[in-house]
PDB file of C-alpha atoms in Angstrom:
ATOM      1  CA  VAL A  90       1.811  -6.378 -14.313  1.00 91.00           C
ATOM      2  CA  GLN A  91       2.629  -2.684 -14.252  1.00 95.00           C
ATOM      3  CA  LEU A  92       1.633  -0.791 -11.128  1.00 97.00           C
ATOM      4  CA  GLN A  93       1.169   2.960 -11.008  1.00 96.00           C
ATOM      5  CA  ALA A  94       0.818   4.571  -7.590  1.00 97.00           C
ATOM      6  CA  TYR A  95      -0.478   8.111  -7.351  1.00 97.00           C
ATOM      7  CA  GLY A  96      -2.266  10.463  -5.010  1.00 98.00           C
ATOM      8  CA  GLY A  97       0.654  11.555  -2.854  1.00 98.00           C
ATOM      9  CA  GLY A  98       1.330  15.155  -1.966  1.00 98.00           C
ATOM     10  CA  LEU A  99       1.868  17.667   0.802  1.00 98.00           C
ATOM     11  CA  VAL A 100      -0.660  17.641   3.637  1.00 98.00           C
ATOM     12  CA  PRO A 101      -0.702  19.217   7.107  1.00 98.00           C
ATOM     13  CA  SER A 102      -0.529  17.102  10.220  1.00 98.00           C
ATOM     14  CA  GLY A 103      -3.956  15.656  10.954  1.00 98.00           C
ATOM     15  CA  GLY A 104      -4.959  15.757   7.306  1.00 98.00           C
ATOM     16  CA  SER A 105      -5.966  13.001   4.914  1.00 98.00           C
ATOM     17  CA  LEU A 106      -4.895  11.590   1.585  1.00 98.00           C
ATOM     18  CA  ARG A 107      -6.062   8.711  -0.553  1.00 98.00           C
ATOM     19  CA  LEU A 108      -3.456   6.834  -2.520  1.00 98.00           C
ATOM     20  CA  SER A 109      -4.408   4.779  -5.542  1.00 98.00           C
ATOM     21  CA  CYS A 110      -2.559   1.986  -7.265  1.00 97.00           C
ATOM     22  CA  ALA A 111      -3.700   1.235 -10.790  1.00 97.00           C
ATOM     23  CA  ALA A 112      -2.615  -2.001 -12.419  1.00 95.00           C
ATOM     24  CA  SER A 113      -2.259  -2.647 -16.123  1.00 92.00           C
ATOM     25  CA  GLY A 114      -1.107  -5.485 -18.291  1.00 91.00           C
ATOM     26  CA  ARG A 115      -2.839  -8.138 -16.243  1.00 88.00           C
ATOM     27  CA  THR A 116      -5.749  -8.364 -13.868  1.00 89.00           C
ATOM     28  CA  ILE A 117      -4.959  -8.163 -10.169  1.00 88.00           C
ATOM     29  CA  SER A 118      -8.254  -9.741  -9.184  1.00 87.00           C
ATOM     30  CA  THR A 119      -6.442 -12.845  -7.912  1.00 88.00           C
ATOM     31  CA  SER A 120      -3.492 -10.980  -6.443  1.00 92.00           C
ATOM     32  CA  THR A 121      -2.658 -10.133  -2.877  1.00 95.00           C
ATOM     33  CA  MET A 122      -1.953  -6.402  -2.788  1.00 97.00           C
ATOM     34  CA  GLY A 123       0.195  -4.474  -0.365  1.00 97.00           C
ATOM     35  CA  TRP A 124       1.398  -1.000   0.481  1.00 98.00           C
ATOM     36  CA  PHE A 125       4.889  -0.359   1.805  1.00 98.00           C
ATOM     37  CA  ARG A 126       6.755   2.829   2.528  1.00 98.00           C
ATOM     38  CA  ARG A 127      10.283   4.108   2.822  1.00 98.00           C
ATOM     39  CA  ALA A 128      10.939   7.174   4.929  1.00 97.00           C
ATOM     40  CA  PRO A 129      14.074   9.265   4.407  1.00 92.00           C
ATOM     41  CA  GLY A 130      17.070   7.452   5.831  1.00 94.00           C
ATOM     42  CA  LYS A 131      15.052   4.405   6.855  1.00 96.00           C
ATOM     43  CA  GLU A 132      14.409   0.907   5.605  1.00 97.00           C
ATOM     44  CA  ARG A 133      11.322   0.018   3.648  1.00 97.00           C
ATOM     45  CA  GLU A 134       8.493  -1.062   5.921  1.00 98.00           C
ATOM     46  CA  PHE A 135       5.136  -2.714   5.582  1.00 98.00           C
ATOM     47  CA  VAL A 136       2.009  -0.565   5.838  1.00 98.00           C
ATOM     48  CA  ALA A 137      -1.047  -2.606   4.822  1.00 98.00           C
ATOM     49  CA  ALA A 138      -2.172  -5.530   2.693  1.00 98.00           C
ATOM     50  CA  ILE A 139      -5.384  -6.977   1.357  1.00 97.00           C
ATOM     51  CA  SER A 140      -6.320 -10.409   0.077  1.00 94.00           C
ATOM     52  CA  TRP A 141      -7.567 -10.903  -3.454  1.00 91.00           C
ATOM     53  CA  THR A 142     -11.187 -11.105  -2.298  1.00 91.00           C
ATOM     54  CA  GLY A 143     -10.841  -8.104  -0.054  1.00 90.00           C
ATOM     55  CA  ALA A 144     -12.077 -10.149   2.877  1.00 92.00           C
ATOM     56  CA  ASN A 145      -8.778 -10.136   4.747  1.00 95.00           C
ATOM     57  CA  THR A 146      -6.664  -7.129   5.570  1.00 97.00           C
ATOM     58  CA  LEU A 147      -3.511  -6.641   7.578  1.00 97.00           C
ATOM     59  CA  TYR A 148      -2.086  -3.419   8.988  1.00 98.00           C
ATOM     60  CA  ALA A 149       1.124  -2.338  10.603  1.00 98.00           C
ATOM     61  CA  ASP A 150       0.533  -1.359  14.214  1.00 97.00           C
ATOM     62  CA  PHE A 151       1.493   2.245  13.591  1.00 96.00           C
ATOM     63  CA  VAL A 152      -1.359   2.775  11.083  1.00 95.00           C
ATOM     64  CA  LYS A 153      -4.148   0.808  12.718  1.00 93.00           C
ATOM     65  CA  GLY A 154      -7.241   2.923  13.102  1.00 95.00           C
ATOM     66  CA  ARG A 155      -5.869   5.612  10.772  1.00 98.00           C
ATOM     67  CA  PHE A 156      -5.319   3.915   7.404  1.00 98.00           C
ATOM     68  CA  THR A 157      -7.688   1.726   5.412  1.00 98.00           C
ATOM     69  CA  ILE A 158      -6.776  -0.451   2.457  1.00 98.00           C
ATOM     70  CA  SER A 159      -9.428  -1.398  -0.075  1.00 97.00           C
ATOM     71  CA  ARG A 160      -9.691  -2.614  -3.647  1.00 97.00           C
ATOM     72  CA  GLU A 161     -11.928  -2.485  -6.681  1.00 96.00           C
ATOM     73  CA  ASN A 162     -11.084  -5.469  -8.817  1.00 93.00           C
ATOM     74  CA  ALA A 163     -13.396  -4.270 -11.573  1.00 94.00           C
ATOM     75  CA  LYS A 164     -11.145  -1.208 -11.888  1.00 95.00           C
ATOM     76  CA  ASN A 165      -7.925  -3.126 -11.291  1.00 94.00           C
ATOM     77  CA  THR A 166      -7.164  -0.632  -8.530  1.00 96.00           C
ATOM     78  CA  VAL A 167      -6.179  -0.698  -4.871  1.00 97.00           C
ATOM     79  CA  TYR A 168      -6.523   2.233  -2.482  1.00 98.00           C
ATOM     80  CA  LEU A 169      -4.965   3.392   0.748  1.00 98.00           C
ATOM     81  CA  GLN A 170      -7.058   5.901   2.648  1.00 98.00           C
ATOM     82  CA  MET A 171      -4.835   7.713   5.121  1.00 98.00           C
ATOM     83  CA  ASN A 172      -6.406   9.786   7.889  1.00 98.00           C
ATOM     84  CA  SER A 173      -4.959  11.583  10.903  1.00 98.00           C
ATOM     85  CA  LEU A 174      -1.633  11.843   9.170  1.00 98.00           C
ATOM     86  CA  LYS A 175       1.461  12.546  11.229  1.00 97.00           C
ATOM     87  CA  PRO A 176       4.838  13.988  10.218  1.00 97.00           C
ATOM     88  CA  GLU A 177       6.355  10.528  10.782  1.00 97.00           C
ATOM     89  CA  ASP A 178       4.142   9.206   7.984  1.00 98.00           C
ATOM     90  CA  THR A 179       6.270  11.177   5.527  1.00 98.00           C
ATOM     91  CA  ALA A 180       7.659   8.653   3.060  1.00 98.00           C
ATOM     92  CA  VAL A 181       7.544   7.331  -0.450  1.00 98.00           C
ATOM     93  CA  TYR A 182       4.666   4.873  -0.599  1.00 98.00           C
ATOM     94  CA  TYR A 183       4.850   1.845  -2.861  1.00 98.00           C
ATOM     95  CA  CYS A 184       2.175  -0.572  -3.928  1.00 98.00           C
ATOM     96  CA  ALA A 185       3.002  -4.187  -4.619  1.00 97.00           C
ATOM     97  CA  ALA A 186       1.241  -7.224  -6.023  1.00 97.00           C
ATOM     98  CA  ARG A 187       1.659 -10.904  -5.415  1.00 95.00           C
ATOM     99  CA  ARG A 188       0.276 -13.629  -7.619  1.00 91.00           C
ATOM    100  CA  GLY A 189      -1.943 -15.751  -5.419  1.00 85.00           C
ATOM    101  CA  VAL A 190      -2.249 -15.971  -1.662  1.00 87.00           C
ATOM    102  CA  THR A 191       0.334 -15.738   1.086  1.00 87.00           C
ATOM    103  CA  THR A 192       0.382 -16.048   4.848  1.00 88.00           C
ATOM    104  CA  LYS A 193       3.105 -13.424   5.001  1.00 94.00           C
ATOM    105  CA  LYS A 194       1.369 -10.360   3.608  1.00 94.00           C
ATOM    106  CA  ASP A 195       3.728  -8.098   5.522  1.00 96.00           C
ATOM    107  CA  ASP A 196       6.870  -9.578   3.962  1.00 96.00           C
ATOM    108  CA  ALA A 197       8.117  -7.576   0.970  1.00 96.00           C
ATOM    109  CA  ARG A 198       9.850 -10.689  -0.370  1.00 96.00           C
ATOM    110  CA  GLU A 199       6.431 -12.244  -1.011  1.00 95.00           C
ATOM    111  CA  TYR A 200       5.534  -9.696  -3.690  1.00 96.00           C
ATOM    112  CA  HIS A 201       6.298 -10.080  -7.369  1.00 95.00           C
ATOM    113  CA  TYR A 202       5.499  -6.663  -8.786  1.00 96.00           C
ATOM    114  CA  TRP A 203       6.182  -3.143  -7.523  1.00 97.00           C
ATOM    115  CA  GLY A 204       5.028   0.324  -8.478  1.00 95.00           C
ATOM    116  CA  GLN A 205       7.333   3.320  -8.701  1.00 93.00           C
ATOM    117  CA  GLY A 206       6.145   5.012  -5.522  1.00 95.00           C
ATOM    118  CA  THR A 207       4.374   8.218  -4.652  1.00 98.00           C
ATOM    119  CA  LEU A 208       5.692  10.764  -2.162  1.00 98.00           C
ATOM    120  CA  VAL A 209       3.638  11.720   0.865  1.00 98.00           C
ATOM    121  CA  THR A 210       4.854  14.665   2.907  1.00 98.00           C
ATOM    122  CA  VAL A 211       3.146  15.579   6.164  1.00 98.00           C
ATOM    123  CA  SER A 212       4.029  18.969   7.569  1.00 97.00           C
ATOM    124  CA  SER A 213       4.045  19.649  11.300  1.00 92.00           C
TER     125      SER A 213
END
């Protein structure tokens, strides 16, 4: 599976962006999908994940109520809607896919495929 993340950019504090992750080479309809991010000088961290049916989602505490993960299996695409952005949300955002289910959606080691990342910059 090849994953292509896009939709990043420069946005003022309080603004919104929608990231997309398009998959090719294989359907992701049975894959758990996740978003992670790496801020400058920091370790990669979990942001959000969604089960293959879309029925179950998981969010990091720092994005709850602001970010929403969703998917359109017919389009082989996963989204991350980001609202009320803060300067501390500045990071490269990566999408990831895991074949099958997992009880550890927030663990990067559970994912088999990774996209190249898209940069989100939030100005203060």
